[in-house]
Short mmCIF file of C-alpha atoms and ligand atoms in Angstrom, two decimals:
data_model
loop_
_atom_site.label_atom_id
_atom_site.label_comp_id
_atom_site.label_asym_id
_atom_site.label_seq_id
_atom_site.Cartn_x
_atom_site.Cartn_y
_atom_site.Cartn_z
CA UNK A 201 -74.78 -4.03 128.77
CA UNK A 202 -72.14 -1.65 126.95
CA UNK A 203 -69.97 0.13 129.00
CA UNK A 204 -68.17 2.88 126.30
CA UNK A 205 -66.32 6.15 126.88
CA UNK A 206 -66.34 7.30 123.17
CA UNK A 207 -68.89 10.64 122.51
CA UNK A 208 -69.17 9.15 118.74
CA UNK A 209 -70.01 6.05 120.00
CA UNK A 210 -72.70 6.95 122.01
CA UNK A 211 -74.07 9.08 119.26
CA UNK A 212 -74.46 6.40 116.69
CA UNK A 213 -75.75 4.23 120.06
CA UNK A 214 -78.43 6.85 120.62
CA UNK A 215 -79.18 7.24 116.66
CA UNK A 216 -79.79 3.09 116.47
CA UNK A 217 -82.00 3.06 119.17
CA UNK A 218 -83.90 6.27 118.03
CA UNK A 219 -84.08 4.36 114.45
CA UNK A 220 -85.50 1.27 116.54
CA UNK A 221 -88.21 3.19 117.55
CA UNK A 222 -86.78 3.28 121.02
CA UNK A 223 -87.56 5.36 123.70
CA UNK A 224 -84.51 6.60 125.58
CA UNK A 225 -83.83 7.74 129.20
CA UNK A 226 -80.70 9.25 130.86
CA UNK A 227 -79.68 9.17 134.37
CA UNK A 228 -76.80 11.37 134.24
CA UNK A 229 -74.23 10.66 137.53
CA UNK A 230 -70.79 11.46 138.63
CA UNK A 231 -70.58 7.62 139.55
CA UNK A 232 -70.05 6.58 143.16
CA UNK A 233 -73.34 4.48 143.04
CA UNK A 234 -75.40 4.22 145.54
CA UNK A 235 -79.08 3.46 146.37
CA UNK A 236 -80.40 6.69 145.58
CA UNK A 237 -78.90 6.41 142.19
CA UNK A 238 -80.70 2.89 141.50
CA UNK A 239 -84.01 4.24 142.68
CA UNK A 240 -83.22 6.94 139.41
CA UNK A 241 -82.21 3.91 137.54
CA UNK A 242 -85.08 1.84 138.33
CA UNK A 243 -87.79 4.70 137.08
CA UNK A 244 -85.84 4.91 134.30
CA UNK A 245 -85.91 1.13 133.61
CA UNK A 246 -89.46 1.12 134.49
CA UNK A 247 -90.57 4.08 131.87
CA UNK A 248 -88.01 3.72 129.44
CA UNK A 249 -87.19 1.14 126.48
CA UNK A 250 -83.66 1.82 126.50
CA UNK A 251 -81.62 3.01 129.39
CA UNK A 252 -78.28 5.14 129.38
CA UNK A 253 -76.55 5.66 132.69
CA UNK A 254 -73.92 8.38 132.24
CA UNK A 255 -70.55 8.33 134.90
CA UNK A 256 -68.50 11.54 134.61
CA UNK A 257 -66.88 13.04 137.50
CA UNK A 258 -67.55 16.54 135.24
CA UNK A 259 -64.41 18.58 136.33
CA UNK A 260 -66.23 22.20 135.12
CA UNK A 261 -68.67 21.83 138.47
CA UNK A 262 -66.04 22.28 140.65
CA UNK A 263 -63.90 25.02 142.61
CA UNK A 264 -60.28 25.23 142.40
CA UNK A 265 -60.66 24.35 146.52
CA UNK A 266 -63.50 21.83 146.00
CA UNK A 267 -63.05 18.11 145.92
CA UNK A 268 -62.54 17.32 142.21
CA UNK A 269 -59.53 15.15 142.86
CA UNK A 270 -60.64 13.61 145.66
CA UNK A 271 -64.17 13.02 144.65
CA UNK A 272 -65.05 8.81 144.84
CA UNK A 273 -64.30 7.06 141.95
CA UNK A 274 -65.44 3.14 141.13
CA UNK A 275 -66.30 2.58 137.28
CA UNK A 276 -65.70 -1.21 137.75
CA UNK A 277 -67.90 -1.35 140.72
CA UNK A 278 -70.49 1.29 139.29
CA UNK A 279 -70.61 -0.93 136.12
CA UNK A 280 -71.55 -3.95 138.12
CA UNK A 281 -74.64 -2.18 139.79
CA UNK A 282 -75.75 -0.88 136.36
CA UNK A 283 -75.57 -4.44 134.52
CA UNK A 284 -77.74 -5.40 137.97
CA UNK A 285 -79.94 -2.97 137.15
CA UNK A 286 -80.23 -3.62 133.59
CA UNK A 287 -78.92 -0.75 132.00
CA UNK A 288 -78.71 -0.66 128.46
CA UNK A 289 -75.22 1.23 128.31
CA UNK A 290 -72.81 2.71 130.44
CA UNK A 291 -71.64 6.19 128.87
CA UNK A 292 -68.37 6.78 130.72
CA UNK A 293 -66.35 9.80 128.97
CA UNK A 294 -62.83 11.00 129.67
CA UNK A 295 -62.62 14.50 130.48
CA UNK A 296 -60.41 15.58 127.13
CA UNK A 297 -63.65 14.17 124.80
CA UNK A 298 -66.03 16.35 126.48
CA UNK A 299 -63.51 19.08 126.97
CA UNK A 300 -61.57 19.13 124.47
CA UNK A 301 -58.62 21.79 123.81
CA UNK A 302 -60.65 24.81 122.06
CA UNK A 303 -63.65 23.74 124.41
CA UNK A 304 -65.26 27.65 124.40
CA UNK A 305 -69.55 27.34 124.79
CA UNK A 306 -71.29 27.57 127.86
CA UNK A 307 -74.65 27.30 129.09
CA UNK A 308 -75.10 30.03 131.93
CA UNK A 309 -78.50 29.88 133.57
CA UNK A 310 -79.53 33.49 135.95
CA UNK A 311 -82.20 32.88 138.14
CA UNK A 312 -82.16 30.26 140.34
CA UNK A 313 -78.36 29.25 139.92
CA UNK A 314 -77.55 32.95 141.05
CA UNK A 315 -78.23 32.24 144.54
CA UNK A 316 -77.76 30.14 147.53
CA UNK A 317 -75.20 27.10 145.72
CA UNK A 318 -74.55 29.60 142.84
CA UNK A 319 -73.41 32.06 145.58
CA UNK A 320 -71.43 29.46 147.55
CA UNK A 321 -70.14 27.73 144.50
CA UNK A 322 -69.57 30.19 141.56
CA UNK A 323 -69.30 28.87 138.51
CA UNK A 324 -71.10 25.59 139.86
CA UNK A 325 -73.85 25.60 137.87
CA UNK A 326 -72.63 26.93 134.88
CA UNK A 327 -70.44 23.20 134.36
CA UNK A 328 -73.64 21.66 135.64
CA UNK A 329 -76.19 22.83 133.14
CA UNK A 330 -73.58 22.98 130.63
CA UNK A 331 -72.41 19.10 131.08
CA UNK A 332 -76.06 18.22 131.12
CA UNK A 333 -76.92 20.44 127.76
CA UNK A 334 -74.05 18.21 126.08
CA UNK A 335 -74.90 14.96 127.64
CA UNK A 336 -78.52 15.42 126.29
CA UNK A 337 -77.39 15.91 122.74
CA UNK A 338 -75.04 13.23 122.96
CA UNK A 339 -77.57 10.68 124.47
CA UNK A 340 -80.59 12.14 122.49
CA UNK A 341 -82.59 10.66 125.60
CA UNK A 342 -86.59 12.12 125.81
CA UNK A 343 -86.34 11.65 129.59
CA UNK A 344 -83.49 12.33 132.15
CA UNK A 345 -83.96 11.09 135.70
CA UNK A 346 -82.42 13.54 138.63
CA UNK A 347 -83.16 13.36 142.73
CA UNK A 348 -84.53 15.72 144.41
CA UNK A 349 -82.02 15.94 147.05
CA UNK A 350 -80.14 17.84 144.90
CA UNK A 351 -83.20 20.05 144.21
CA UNK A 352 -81.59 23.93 143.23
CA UNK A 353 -79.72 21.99 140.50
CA UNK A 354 -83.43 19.78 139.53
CA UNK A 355 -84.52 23.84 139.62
CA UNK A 356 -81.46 24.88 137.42
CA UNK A 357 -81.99 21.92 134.98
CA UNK A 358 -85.55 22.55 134.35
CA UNK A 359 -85.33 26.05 134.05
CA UNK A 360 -83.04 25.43 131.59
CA UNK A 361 -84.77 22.57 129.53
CA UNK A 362 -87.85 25.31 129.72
CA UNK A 363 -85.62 28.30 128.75
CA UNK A 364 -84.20 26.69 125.53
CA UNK A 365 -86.77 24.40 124.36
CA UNK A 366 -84.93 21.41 124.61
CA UNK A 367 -86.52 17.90 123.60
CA UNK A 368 -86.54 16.30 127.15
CA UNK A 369 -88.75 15.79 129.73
CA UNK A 370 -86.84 16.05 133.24
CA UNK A 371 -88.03 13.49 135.88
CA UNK A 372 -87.79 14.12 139.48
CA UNK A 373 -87.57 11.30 142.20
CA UNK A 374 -87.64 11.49 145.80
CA UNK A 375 -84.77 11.54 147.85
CA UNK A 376 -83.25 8.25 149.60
CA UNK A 377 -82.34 8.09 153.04
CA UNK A 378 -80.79 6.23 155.19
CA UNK A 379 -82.99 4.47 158.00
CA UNK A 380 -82.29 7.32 160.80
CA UNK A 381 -82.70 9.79 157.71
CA UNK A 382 -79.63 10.42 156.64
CA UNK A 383 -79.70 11.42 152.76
CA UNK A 384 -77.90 9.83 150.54
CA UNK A 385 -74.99 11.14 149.12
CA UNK A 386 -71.72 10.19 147.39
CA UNK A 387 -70.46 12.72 149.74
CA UNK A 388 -70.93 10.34 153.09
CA UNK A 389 -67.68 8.46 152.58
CA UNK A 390 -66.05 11.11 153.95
CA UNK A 391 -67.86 11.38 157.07
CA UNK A 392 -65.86 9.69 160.33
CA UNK A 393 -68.08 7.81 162.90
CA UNK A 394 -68.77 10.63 164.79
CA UNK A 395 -69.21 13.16 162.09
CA UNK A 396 -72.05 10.76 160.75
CA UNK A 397 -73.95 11.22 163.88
CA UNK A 398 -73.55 14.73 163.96
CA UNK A 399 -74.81 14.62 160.15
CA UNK A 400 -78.28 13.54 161.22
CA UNK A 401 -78.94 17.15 162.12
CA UNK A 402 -79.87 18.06 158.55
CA UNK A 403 -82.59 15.50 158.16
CA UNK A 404 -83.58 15.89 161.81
CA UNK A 405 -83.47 19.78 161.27
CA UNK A 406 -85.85 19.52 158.16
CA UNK A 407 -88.22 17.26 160.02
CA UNK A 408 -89.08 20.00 162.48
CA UNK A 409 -89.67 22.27 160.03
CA UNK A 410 -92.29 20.63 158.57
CA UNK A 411 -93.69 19.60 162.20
CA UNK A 412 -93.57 23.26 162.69
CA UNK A 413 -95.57 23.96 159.63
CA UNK A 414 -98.02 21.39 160.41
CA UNK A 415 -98.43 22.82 163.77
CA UNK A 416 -99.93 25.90 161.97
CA UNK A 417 -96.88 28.39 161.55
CA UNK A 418 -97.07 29.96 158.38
CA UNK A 419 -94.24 32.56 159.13
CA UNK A 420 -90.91 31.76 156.95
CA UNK A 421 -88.44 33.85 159.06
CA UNK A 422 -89.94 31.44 162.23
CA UNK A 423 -89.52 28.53 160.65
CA UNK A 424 -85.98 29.40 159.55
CA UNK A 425 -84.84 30.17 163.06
CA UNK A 426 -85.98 26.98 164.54
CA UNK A 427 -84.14 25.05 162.04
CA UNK A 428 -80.72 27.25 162.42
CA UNK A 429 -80.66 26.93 165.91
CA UNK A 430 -81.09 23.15 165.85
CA UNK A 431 -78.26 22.73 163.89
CA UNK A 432 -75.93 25.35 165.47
CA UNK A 433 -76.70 23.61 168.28
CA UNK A 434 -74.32 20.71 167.14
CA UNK A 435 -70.60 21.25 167.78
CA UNK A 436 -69.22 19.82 164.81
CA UNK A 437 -71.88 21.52 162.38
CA UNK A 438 -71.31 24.48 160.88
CA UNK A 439 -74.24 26.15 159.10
CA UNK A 440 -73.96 28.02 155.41
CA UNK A 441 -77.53 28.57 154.97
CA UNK A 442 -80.74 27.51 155.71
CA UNK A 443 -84.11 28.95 153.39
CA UNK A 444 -87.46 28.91 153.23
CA UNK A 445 -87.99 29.42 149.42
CA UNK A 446 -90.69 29.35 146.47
CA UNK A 447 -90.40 25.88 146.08
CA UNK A 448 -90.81 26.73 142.20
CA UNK A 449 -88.61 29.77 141.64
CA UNK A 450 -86.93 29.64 144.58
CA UNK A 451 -87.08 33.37 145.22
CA UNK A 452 -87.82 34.62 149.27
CA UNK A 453 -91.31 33.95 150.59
CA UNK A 454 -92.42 35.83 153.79
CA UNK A 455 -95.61 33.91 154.27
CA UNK A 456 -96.37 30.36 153.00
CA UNK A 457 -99.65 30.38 151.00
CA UNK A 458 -97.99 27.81 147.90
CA UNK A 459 -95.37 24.94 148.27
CA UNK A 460 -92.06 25.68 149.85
CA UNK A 461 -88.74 24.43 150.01
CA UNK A 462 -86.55 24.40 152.85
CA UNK A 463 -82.72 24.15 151.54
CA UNK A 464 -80.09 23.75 153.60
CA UNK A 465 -76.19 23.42 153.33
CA UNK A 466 -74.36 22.41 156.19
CA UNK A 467 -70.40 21.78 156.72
CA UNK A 468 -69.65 18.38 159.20
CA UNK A 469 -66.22 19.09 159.69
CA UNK A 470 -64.77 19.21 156.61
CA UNK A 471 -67.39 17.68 154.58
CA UNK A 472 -69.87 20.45 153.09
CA UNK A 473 -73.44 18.59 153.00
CA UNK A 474 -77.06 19.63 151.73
CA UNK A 475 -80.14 18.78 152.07
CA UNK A 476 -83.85 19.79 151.60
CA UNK A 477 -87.68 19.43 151.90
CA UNK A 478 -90.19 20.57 150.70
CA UNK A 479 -93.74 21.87 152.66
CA UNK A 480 -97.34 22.82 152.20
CA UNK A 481 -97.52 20.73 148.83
O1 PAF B 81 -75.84 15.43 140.37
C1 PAF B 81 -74.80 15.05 139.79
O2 PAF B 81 -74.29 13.97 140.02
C2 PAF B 81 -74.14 15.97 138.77
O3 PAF B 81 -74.25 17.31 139.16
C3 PAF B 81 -74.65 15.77 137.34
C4 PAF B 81 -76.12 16.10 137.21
C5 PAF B 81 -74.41 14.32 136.92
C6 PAF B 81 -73.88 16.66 136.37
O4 PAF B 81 -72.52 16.41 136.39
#
């Protein structure tokens, strides 16, 4: 395994393995490795020939207040999971090659990145679909593996990938949890003892909601409430939104007669978490 942080490298990578015939996939990351990034890495391994796992902590994604700095970094470690995994290469930039000075092009998608995360974080998904725009040039890859946890961004990506014709198919896989249900997240290392517990509200939140729907209520605003009180019912939880949304378009839905998705993001203290599911698929 090759573990490189120069763009032109990885270009003339990608253009070998293109010329080999190869077939490429990308799971792009921000590093911080965890299970839920090997089950991407795994599909990809599985459906792939060649495998690129990108790490890039992708400073354009994030608020002035947000957690850029402090975000988890661990190349060496990350780089020993990937040669585990058998990744092909390891595309680890440094900020200046992506961005470099005179940086001026950027991908903005309406839609679904104007609400909910798009609202919360502005300017969020504008470094997100832009970052992934460059690292599919750069990579070349025909496939690009993202969870579903982080599902308005898998929305974002593919409307984008749809929207400007571009040569990649993006692959969705399920989110990991934790045995009590937990999701997985990068984000979880900042979560004390007790905060952890208190974290268990999101999955335990999204659980009733689709016991609630398979009890027969059909009524989004109902389903909604149930979930919002569940979690303001924990002290150290702090709700920013809970939706029942077109699990497509994600665009308000009164009455569920097609797949929905129920996102939620939720601050534990001082850690802001999300998480999702999706009903009546
Ligand atoms: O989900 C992430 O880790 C990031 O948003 C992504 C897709 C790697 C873009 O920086």
């Amino acid at each position: 395994m090759e573990v490189i942080s120069s763009v032109d490298e990885m270009r003339a990578i990608a253009a070998k393995a293109h010329a080999d015939g190869k077939k490429i996939g990308l799971v792009p990351t921000m590093g911080a490795l965890h299970a839920g990034h090997l089950s991407l890495i795994a599909r990809a391994r599985q459906e792939r020939d060649f495998v690129v796992v990108s790490i890039f902590v992708n400073p354009t994604q994030f608020g002035p207040k947000e957690d850029y700095h402090r975000y988890p970094r661990s190349l060496e470690a990350d780089s020993r999971k990937c040669e585990n995994a058998e990744v092909d290469v390891v595309f680890a930039p440094l900020a200046v090659d992506m961005y470099p000075g005179g940086f001026d092009t950027w991908v903005e998608v309406k839609g679904p990145a104007e609400v909910l995360e798009g609202q919360s974080r502005p300017g969020h998904f504008q470094g997100v679909a832009t970052v992934c725009a460059k690292l599919f040039n750069i990579v070349r890859a025909d496939r690009a593996y993202f969870g579903k946890k982080d599902y308005q961004q898998l929305t974002v990506i593919r409307k984008m990938v749809d929207d400007l014709n571009m040569n990649v198919e993006v692959v969705a896989v399920d989110t990991m949890r934790e045995r009590d249900g937990l999701a997985l997240s990068s984000r979880n290392s900042y979560l004390d003892k007790r905060e952890r517990e208190a974290a268990l509200v999101l999955s335990s939140s999204l659980e009733t909601a689709r016991k609630v729907y398979e009890s027969g209520e059909r009524n989004t605003k109902a389903i909604q409430t149930r979930v919002w009180n569940i979690i303001a019912a924990e002290p150290l939880a702090q709700v920013e939104y809970v939706v029942v949304v077109d699990a497509e378009t994600l665009t308000p839905v009164e009455t569920i007669e097609r797949p929905v998705a129920v996102l939620l993001a939720v601050r534990i203290g001082s850690t802001r978490l999300i998480d999702n599911t999706v009903i009546g698929e």
